[in-house]
Amino acid sequence: MASLVLFYMRGGFSAVHLKKDVGLFPKYLQKEYFDSAEIVKVGTDDKNDYSSENLKVSDLFFEPRVGEASFQQSKKFEIKCVIKSFFYLLKHPNVTHIMIFNVTRYSVGLAFLIKHFLPGRKIYLKLDANTQIARQLASLPQSFARKLFFRMISCVDVVSVETNQNYDILRGNPFIAKKLSLVPNGFEKPLENDGIEKENIILTVGTLGLPVKNTSVLLEVLKKLNLKDWKFYFTGPVVENFRHTVDSFFSENPKLRENVIFTGAVYDQQKLAELYMRAKVFILPSKYESFGIATIEAASYGDYLILTDTGCARDIIFDERFGFILPNSGTEQQQQENLVSSISVHLQKIIDGEIDVMKDGGERRKMIFEKFSMENIVKLPVFQEWAIMEN
């Protein structure tokens, strides 16, 4: 009887994670290969029950104050997570396959204990790495960090990275290459549009105001555009210190209030899907992304993409039919100036009808589904081989 557990020790778990890689991989791997699958996480003040008929979610231990930052900053907390996770596996001998994310003290420690004391269990390490991290891992100098990383690689059975660019970077290191696979993130089958038609909407989705998301660039772009009858939707929670920037933007540009809409966070998946369905253009000017799940969600509904050259941009924009990759080079100031200029010119061409973003929309959806649907991803050879590994 094969059973899968994904350990999620970062804190801050919510229903949103079930629609991301954290929730989708165990859900679809269970459908294809396992008798059961479970996400084991840190319990917080959140009293919601996320379990469903398809996937169980349980708390490893209760830590009401833990957040995303706690996992990154507290060595003591990571050690506690390692010990608790290991004893969980001792108490659940039916768990045959374990999935862990990222290269951290937690993942290194847990992989080491499993390899040496529970050698029958099979470990899948999902790097979830952006290009900067991939380069660091591929070229670690002769140091303790390098030895630690290579020790971890020796303890796991499969390592995967999400984009072609990062795969090419990492497979240049022969020690990593022999266990490395390319496994993109994916999406669930898009909801039916129920008669919803595309509108003149440009959409961005994410945590607005985070420096990495580069939201301020879009506000500068809007000052230059003649939107005509188009609307620009900002969807996602707004970082507190960015609210003043938004207020100042509208104070200086009051005429844009009718065309520029901040929806706030949209957690209802049906409502979010409807936004993707209605939008003609999806834009994400991030400084870096490990992948960019919102991007493939938008593409799955036929949205034309405008992306910076990071995350899955090169994997998803096969040619000009799928979208436009923005320049992303030079100094920080040059990058920002170039982005504002490039986005402004490209969007204005779309608004003026010089670029037909509706052309080939059906073909875009078909190709995106074939490459990025979770139904197809979990059938990749790497999962078939991992799932049937003998103890």
PDB file of C-alpha atoms in Angstrom, residues 133-351:
ATOM      1  CA  ILE A 133      18.971  30.382  -6.517  1.00  0.00           C
ATOM      2  CA  ALA A 134      19.618  27.888  -9.334  1.00  0.00           C
ATOM      3  CA  ARG A 135      22.858  29.659 -10.228  1.00  0.00           C
ATOM      4  CA  GLN A 136      23.923  29.677  -6.577  1.00  0.00           C
ATOM      5  CA  LEU A 137      23.247  25.954  -6.205  1.00  0.00           C
ATOM      6  CA  ALA A 138      25.034  25.085  -9.449  1.00  0.00           C
ATOM      7  CA  SER A 139      28.192  26.984  -8.578  1.00  0.00           C
ATOM      8  CA  LEU A 140      28.564  26.676  -4.830  1.00  0.00           C
ATOM      9  CA  PRO A 141      32.238  27.166  -3.894  1.00  0.00           C
ATOM     10  CA  GLN A 142      34.165  24.569  -1.927  1.00  0.00           C
ATOM     11  CA  SER A 143      32.533  25.268   1.406  1.00  0.00           C
ATOM     12  CA  PHE A 144      30.358  23.796   4.114  1.00  0.00           C
ATOM     13  CA  ALA A 145      27.246  24.932   2.215  1.00  0.00           C
ATOM     14  CA  ARG A 146      28.370  23.033  -0.887  1.00  0.00           C
ATOM     15  CA  LYS A 147      29.046  19.861   1.125  1.00  0.00           C
ATOM     16  CA  LEU A 148      25.644  20.223   2.828  1.00  0.00           C
ATOM     17  CA  PHE A 149      23.809  20.598  -0.476  1.00  0.00           C
ATOM     18  CA  PHE A 150      25.603  17.664  -2.103  1.00  0.00           C
ATOM     19  CA  ARG A 151      24.961  15.542   0.975  1.00  0.00           C
ATOM     20  CA  MET A 152      21.277  16.318   0.617  1.00  0.00           C
ATOM     21  CA  ILE A 153      21.263  15.394  -3.078  1.00  0.00           C
ATOM     22  CA  SER A 154      22.791  12.044  -2.160  1.00  0.00           C
ATOM     23  CA  CYS A 155      19.939  11.438   0.299  1.00  0.00           C
ATOM     24  CA  VAL A 156      17.004  12.055  -2.052  1.00  0.00           C
ATOM     25  CA  ASP A 157      15.769   9.893  -4.912  1.00  0.00           C
ATOM     26  CA  VAL A 158      14.493  12.581  -7.280  1.00  0.00           C
ATOM     27  CA  VAL A 159      15.198  16.309  -7.665  1.00  0.00           C
ATOM     28  CA  SER A 160      13.098  18.528  -9.898  1.00  0.00           C
ATOM     29  CA  VAL A 161      13.240  22.104 -11.078  1.00  0.00           C
ATOM     30  CA  GLU A 162      10.415  24.030 -12.720  1.00  0.00           C
ATOM     31  CA  THR A 163      11.775  25.879 -15.770  1.00  0.00           C
ATOM     32  CA  ASN A 164      13.946  25.029 -18.762  1.00  0.00           C
ATOM     33  CA  GLN A 165      16.313  27.872 -17.946  1.00  0.00           C
ATOM     34  CA  ASN A 166      16.990  26.613 -14.424  1.00  0.00           C
ATOM     35  CA  TYR A 167      17.191  23.025 -15.630  1.00  0.00           C
ATOM     36  CA  ASP A 168      19.941  23.984 -18.074  1.00  0.00           C
ATOM     37  CA  ILE A 169      21.800  25.840 -15.311  1.00  0.00           C
ATOM     38  CA  LEU A 170      21.680  22.945 -12.846  1.00  0.00           C
ATOM     39  CA  ARG A 171      22.380  20.064 -15.190  1.00  0.00           C
ATOM     40  CA  GLY A 172      25.767  21.620 -15.899  1.00  0.00           C
ATOM     41  CA  ASN A 173      26.766  20.248 -12.485  1.00  0.00           C
ATOM     42  CA  PRO A 174      27.243  16.477 -12.950  1.00  0.00           C
ATOM     43  CA  PHE A 175      26.582  15.719  -9.294  1.00  0.00           C
ATOM     44  CA  ILE A 176      23.092  17.231  -9.531  1.00  0.00           C
ATOM     45  CA  ALA A 177      22.364  16.203 -13.123  1.00  0.00           C
ATOM     46  CA  LYS A 178      22.087  12.473 -12.473  1.00  0.00           C
ATOM     47  CA  LYS A 179      19.006  12.948 -10.274  1.00  0.00           C
ATOM     48  CA  LEU A 180      17.587  16.083 -11.897  1.00  0.00           C
ATOM     49  CA  SER A 181      14.306  16.266 -13.812  1.00  0.00           C
ATOM     50  CA  LEU A 182      12.379  19.116 -15.408  1.00  0.00           C
ATOM     51  CA  VAL A 183       8.876  19.262 -13.910  1.00  0.00           C
ATOM     52  CA  PRO A 184       6.873  22.452 -14.462  1.00  0.00           C
ATOM     53  CA  ASN A 185       4.149  23.618 -12.149  1.00  0.00           C
ATOM     54  CA  GLY A 186       0.654  23.076 -13.460  1.00  0.00           C
ATOM     55  CA  PHE A 187      -2.995  24.009 -13.196  1.00  0.00           C
ATOM     56  CA  GLU A 188      -6.278  22.199 -12.837  1.00  0.00           C
ATOM     57  CA  LYS A 189      -8.630  21.950 -15.780  1.00  0.00           C
ATOM     58  CA  PRO A 190     -10.012  25.461 -16.436  1.00  0.00           C
ATOM     59  CA  LEU A 191     -13.636  26.089 -15.519  1.00  0.00           C
ATOM     60  CA  GLU A 192     -16.121  26.382 -18.341  1.00  0.00           C
ATOM     61  CA  ASN A 193     -16.721  29.979 -19.358  1.00  0.00           C
ATOM     62  CA  ASP A 194     -20.541  29.684 -19.210  1.00  0.00           C
ATOM     63  CA  GLY A 195     -20.966  32.314 -21.900  1.00  0.00           C
ATOM     64  CA  ILE A 196     -18.468  34.779 -20.403  1.00  0.00           C
ATOM     65  CA  GLU A 197     -16.789  36.696 -23.221  1.00  0.00           C
ATOM     66  CA  LYS A 198     -13.445  38.456 -23.374  1.00  0.00           C
ATOM     67  CA  GLU A 199     -13.501  42.171 -22.566  1.00  0.00           C
ATOM     68  CA  ASN A 200     -11.003  44.981 -22.993  1.00  0.00           C
ATOM     69  CA  ILE A 201      -9.327  44.179 -19.689  1.00  0.00           C
ATOM     70  CA  ILE A 202      -5.640  44.069 -18.744  1.00  0.00           C
ATOM     71  CA  LEU A 203      -5.106  41.996 -15.601  1.00  0.00           C
ATOM     72  CA  THR A 204      -2.330  41.467 -13.097  1.00  0.00           C
ATOM     73  CA  VAL A 205      -2.603  39.051 -10.156  1.00  0.00           C
ATOM     74  CA  GLY A 206      -0.380  38.721  -7.099  1.00  0.00           C
ATOM     75  CA  THR A 207       0.566  40.357  -3.819  1.00  0.00           C
ATOM     76  CA  LEU A 208       0.550  43.996  -4.893  1.00  0.00           C
ATOM     77  CA  GLY A 209       3.383  46.187  -3.689  1.00  0.00           C
ATOM     78  CA  LEU A 210       5.893  43.462  -2.906  1.00  0.00           C
ATOM     79  CA  PRO A 211       9.231  44.713  -4.295  1.00  0.00           C
ATOM     80  CA  VAL A 212       9.712  41.472  -6.246  1.00  0.00           C
ATOM     81  CA  LYS A 213       6.328  41.919  -7.970  1.00  0.00           C
ATOM     82  CA  ASN A 214       7.354  45.359  -9.274  1.00  0.00           C
ATOM     83  CA  THR A 215       3.787  46.697  -9.137  1.00  0.00           C
ATOM     84  CA  SER A 216       4.959  50.312  -9.101  1.00  0.00           C
ATOM     85  CA  VAL A 217       6.129  49.921 -12.716  1.00  0.00           C
ATOM     86  CA  LEU A 218       2.543  49.350 -13.782  1.00  0.00           C
ATOM     87  CA  LEU A 219       1.387  52.560 -12.102  1.00  0.00           C
ATOM     88  CA  GLU A 220       4.048  54.460 -14.034  1.00  0.00           C
ATOM     89  CA  VAL A 221       2.899  52.794 -17.254  1.00  0.00           C
ATOM     90  CA  LEU A 222      -0.710  53.800 -16.654  1.00  0.00           C
ATOM     91  CA  LYS A 223       0.309  57.447 -16.501  1.00  0.00           C
ATOM     92  CA  LYS A 224       1.552  57.155 -20.097  1.00  0.00           C
ATOM     93  CA  LEU A 225      -1.298  55.154 -21.632  1.00  0.00           C
ATOM     94  CA  ASN A 226      -4.441  56.282 -23.405  1.00  0.00           C
ATOM     95  CA  LEU A 227      -6.657  53.491 -22.115  1.00  0.00           C
ATOM     96  CA  LYS A 228      -9.708  54.537 -24.180  1.00  0.00           C
ATOM     97  CA  ASP A 229     -12.379  51.960 -23.277  1.00  0.00           C
ATOM     98  CA  TRP A 230      -9.921  49.509 -21.705  1.00  0.00           C
ATOM     99  CA  LYS A 231      -9.737  48.775 -17.988  1.00  0.00           C
ATOM    100  CA  PHE A 232      -6.760  47.707 -15.890  1.00  0.00           C
ATOM    101  CA  TYR A 233      -7.454  45.299 -13.008  1.00  0.00           C
ATOM    102  CA  PHE A 234      -5.042  44.895 -10.077  1.00  0.00           C
ATOM    103  CA  THR A 235      -6.077  41.715  -8.252  1.00  0.00           C
ATOM    104  CA  GLY A 236      -4.563  40.585  -4.976  1.00  0.00           C
ATOM    105  CA  PRO A 237      -3.889  41.815  -1.440  1.00  0.00           C
ATOM    106  CA  VAL A 238      -2.120  45.176  -1.210  1.00  0.00           C
ATOM    107  CA  VAL A 239       0.983  45.389   0.974  1.00  0.00           C
ATOM    108  CA  GLU A 240       0.363  47.943   3.713  1.00  0.00           C
ATOM    109  CA  ASN A 241       3.229  50.273   2.829  1.00  0.00           C
ATOM    110  CA  PHE A 242       2.103  50.314  -0.823  1.00  0.00           C
ATOM    111  CA  ARG A 243      -1.350  51.712  -0.050  1.00  0.00           C
ATOM    112  CA  HIS A 244       0.020  55.250   0.176  1.00  0.00           C
ATOM    113  CA  THR A 245       1.543  54.837  -3.296  1.00  0.00           C
ATOM    114  CA  VAL A 246      -1.843  53.783  -4.677  1.00  0.00           C
ATOM    115  CA  ASP A 247      -3.619  56.690  -2.959  1.00  0.00           C
ATOM    116  CA  SER A 248      -1.059  59.142  -4.348  1.00  0.00           C
ATOM    117  CA  PHE A 249      -1.472  57.671  -7.821  1.00  0.00           C
ATOM    118  CA  PHE A 250      -5.217  58.310  -7.834  1.00  0.00           C
ATOM    119  CA  SER A 251      -4.792  61.761  -6.274  1.00  0.00           C
ATOM    120  CA  GLU A 252      -2.440  62.722  -9.105  1.00  0.00           C
ATOM    121  CA  ASN A 253      -4.483  60.929 -11.792  1.00  0.00           C
ATOM    122  CA  PRO A 254      -8.160  61.248 -10.780  1.00  0.00           C
ATOM    123  CA  LYS A 255      -9.396  60.584 -14.339  1.00  0.00           C
ATOM    124  CA  LEU A 256      -8.056  57.038 -14.132  1.00  0.00           C
ATOM    125  CA  ARG A 257     -10.327  55.997 -11.251  1.00  0.00           C
ATOM    126  CA  GLU A 258     -12.954  54.611 -13.625  1.00  0.00           C
ATOM    127  CA  ASN A 259     -10.480  52.602 -15.695  1.00  0.00           C
ATOM    128  CA  VAL A 260      -8.066  51.355 -13.029  1.00  0.00           C
ATOM    129  CA  ILE A 261      -9.594  48.934 -10.518  1.00  0.00           C
ATOM    130  CA  PHE A 262      -8.033  47.402  -7.414  1.00  0.00           C
ATOM    131  CA  THR A 263     -10.222  44.393  -6.611  1.00  0.00           C
ATOM    132  CA  GLY A 264      -8.433  43.340  -3.434  1.00  0.00           C
ATOM    133  CA  ALA A 265      -7.684  39.686  -2.761  1.00  0.00           C
ATOM    134  CA  VAL A 266      -9.955  37.230  -4.584  1.00  0.00           C
ATOM    135  CA  TYR A 267      -9.913  33.870  -2.828  1.00  0.00           C
ATOM    136  CA  ASP A 268     -13.070  32.511  -4.461  1.00  0.00           C
ATOM    137  CA  GLN A 269     -11.713  30.372  -7.307  1.00  0.00           C
ATOM    138  CA  GLN A 270     -14.827  30.827  -9.430  1.00  0.00           C
ATOM    139  CA  LYS A 271     -14.569  34.628  -9.230  1.00  0.00           C
ATOM    140  CA  LEU A 272     -10.845  34.554  -9.963  1.00  0.00           C
ATOM    141  CA  ALA A 273     -11.454  32.284 -12.941  1.00  0.00           C
ATOM    142  CA  GLU A 274     -14.057  34.727 -14.233  1.00  0.00           C
ATOM    143  CA  LEU A 275     -11.469  37.513 -14.155  1.00  0.00           C
ATOM    144  CA  TYR A 276      -9.084  35.381 -16.216  1.00  0.00           C
ATOM    145  CA  MET A 277     -11.933  34.562 -18.601  1.00  0.00           C
ATOM    146  CA  ARG A 278     -12.861  38.213 -19.088  1.00  0.00           C
ATOM    147  CA  ALA A 279      -9.319  39.552 -19.455  1.00  0.00           C
ATOM    148  CA  LYS A 280      -7.674  39.730 -22.853  1.00  0.00           C
ATOM    149  CA  VAL A 281      -4.207  40.543 -21.508  1.00  0.00           C
ATOM    150  CA  PHE A 282      -2.324  39.315 -18.434  1.00  0.00           C
ATOM    151  CA  ILE A 283       0.801  41.173 -17.336  1.00  0.00           C
ATOM    152  CA  LEU A 284       3.402  40.356 -14.685  1.00  0.00           C
ATOM    153  CA  PRO A 285       6.498  42.598 -14.458  1.00  0.00           C
ATOM    154  CA  SER A 286       8.165  40.631 -11.634  1.00  0.00           C
ATOM    155  CA  LYS A 287      11.863  41.050 -10.943  1.00  0.00           C
ATOM    156  CA  TYR A 288      12.062  37.298 -10.475  1.00  0.00           C
ATOM    157  CA  GLU A 289       9.745  34.306 -10.046  1.00  0.00           C
ATOM    158  CA  SER A 290      10.443  30.676  -9.227  1.00  0.00           C
ATOM    159  CA  PHE A 291       7.725  29.804 -11.717  1.00  0.00           C
ATOM    160  CA  GLY A 292       4.624  32.009 -11.737  1.00  0.00           C
ATOM    161  CA  ILE A 293       1.465  29.916 -11.296  1.00  0.00           C
ATOM    162  CA  ALA A 294      -0.822  32.902 -11.958  1.00  0.00           C
ATOM    163  CA  THR A 295       0.782  33.098 -15.402  1.00  0.00           C
ATOM    164  CA  ILE A 296      -0.224  29.601 -16.484  1.00  0.00           C
ATOM    165  CA  GLU A 297      -3.670  30.076 -14.941  1.00  0.00           C
ATOM    166  CA  ALA A 298      -4.129  33.165 -17.119  1.00  0.00           C
ATOM    167  CA  ALA A 299      -2.766  31.356 -20.173  1.00  0.00           C
ATOM    168  CA  SER A 300      -5.154  28.460 -19.594  1.00  0.00           C
ATOM    169  CA  TYR A 301      -8.025  30.890 -20.225  1.00  0.00           C
ATOM    170  CA  GLY A 302      -6.454  32.182 -23.408  1.00  0.00           C
ATOM    171  CA  ASP A 303      -5.061  35.464 -22.051  1.00  0.00           C
ATOM    172  CA  TYR A 304      -2.278  37.116 -24.042  1.00  0.00           C
ATOM    173  CA  LEU A 305       0.805  37.315 -21.798  1.00  0.00           C
ATOM    174  CA  ILE A 306       3.250  40.146 -21.140  1.00  0.00           C
ATOM    175  CA  LEU A 307       6.020  38.945 -18.826  1.00  0.00           C
ATOM    176  CA  THR A 308       9.503  39.833 -17.711  1.00  0.00           C
ATOM    177  CA  ASP A 309      12.177  37.297 -18.627  1.00  0.00           C
ATOM    178  CA  THR A 310      11.926  35.305 -15.425  1.00  0.00           C
ATOM    179  CA  GLY A 311      10.154  32.222 -14.092  1.00  0.00           C
ATOM    180  CA  CYS A 312       8.242  30.335 -16.773  1.00  0.00           C
ATOM    181  CA  ALA A 313       8.248  33.169 -19.344  1.00  0.00           C
ATOM    182  CA  ARG A 314      10.430  31.363 -21.896  1.00  0.00           C
ATOM    183  CA  ASP A 315       8.603  28.083 -21.327  1.00  0.00           C
ATOM    184  CA  ILE A 316       5.128  29.481 -21.888  1.00  0.00           C
ATOM    185  CA  ILE A 317       5.626  32.172 -24.535  1.00  0.00           C
ATOM    186  CA  PHE A 318       6.609  29.861 -27.377  1.00  0.00           C
ATOM    187  CA  ASP A 319       6.306  32.607 -29.995  1.00  0.00           C
ATOM    188  CA  GLU A 320       4.629  35.992 -30.543  1.00  0.00           C
ATOM    189  CA  ARG A 321       1.186  34.359 -30.659  1.00  0.00           C
ATOM    190  CA  PHE A 322       1.402  33.659 -26.932  1.00  0.00           C
ATOM    191  CA  GLY A 323       2.666  37.017 -25.744  1.00  0.00           C
ATOM    192  CA  PHE A 324       5.651  39.269 -25.290  1.00  0.00           C
ATOM    193  CA  ILE A 325       8.750  38.896 -23.117  1.00  0.00           C
ATOM    194  CA  LEU A 326       9.947  42.202 -21.684  1.00  0.00           C
ATOM    195  CA  PRO A 327      13.610  43.223 -21.629  1.00  0.00           C
ATOM    196  CA  ASN A 328      15.201  42.728 -18.230  1.00  0.00           C
ATOM    197  CA  SER A 329      18.840  43.857 -18.323  1.00  0.00           C
ATOM    198  CA  GLY A 330      21.039  46.741 -17.209  1.00  0.00           C
ATOM    199  CA  THR A 331      21.247  48.455 -13.840  1.00  0.00           C
ATOM    200  CA  GLU A 332      18.249  48.533 -11.522  1.00  0.00           C
ATOM    201  CA  GLN A 333      17.297  52.025 -12.688  1.00  0.00           C
ATOM    202  CA  GLN A 334      17.795  51.149 -16.351  1.00  0.00           C
ATOM    203  CA  GLN A 335      15.671  48.031 -15.965  1.00  0.00           C
ATOM    204  CA  GLN A 336      12.808  49.999 -14.467  1.00  0.00           C
ATOM    205  CA  GLU A 337      12.993  52.707 -17.123  1.00  0.00           C
ATOM    206  CA  ASN A 338      13.174  50.141 -19.923  1.00  0.00           C
ATOM    207  CA  LEU A 339      10.227  48.215 -18.489  1.00  0.00           C
ATOM    208  CA  VAL A 340       8.031  51.308 -18.275  1.00  0.00           C
ATOM    209  CA  SER A 341       8.899  52.253 -21.844  1.00  0.00           C
ATOM    210  CA  SER A 342       8.521  48.750 -23.298  1.00  0.00           C
ATOM    211  CA  ILE A 343       5.242  47.984 -21.514  1.00  0.00           C
ATOM    212  CA  SER A 344       3.777  51.365 -22.441  1.00  0.00           C
ATOM    213  CA  VAL A 345       4.572  50.953 -26.144  1.00  0.00           C
ATOM    214  CA  HIS A 346       3.334  47.355 -26.316  1.00  0.00           C
ATOM    215  CA  LEU A 347       0.114  47.952 -24.400  1.00  0.00           C
ATOM    216  CA  GLN A 348      -0.715  51.036 -26.440  1.00  0.00           C
ATOM    217  CA  LYS A 349      -0.361  48.978 -29.623  1.00  0.00           C
ATOM    218  CA  ILE A 350      -2.797  46.454 -28.174  1.00  0.00           C
ATOM    219  CA  ILE A 351      -5.261  49.156 -27.116  1.00  0.00           C
TER     220      ILE A 351
END
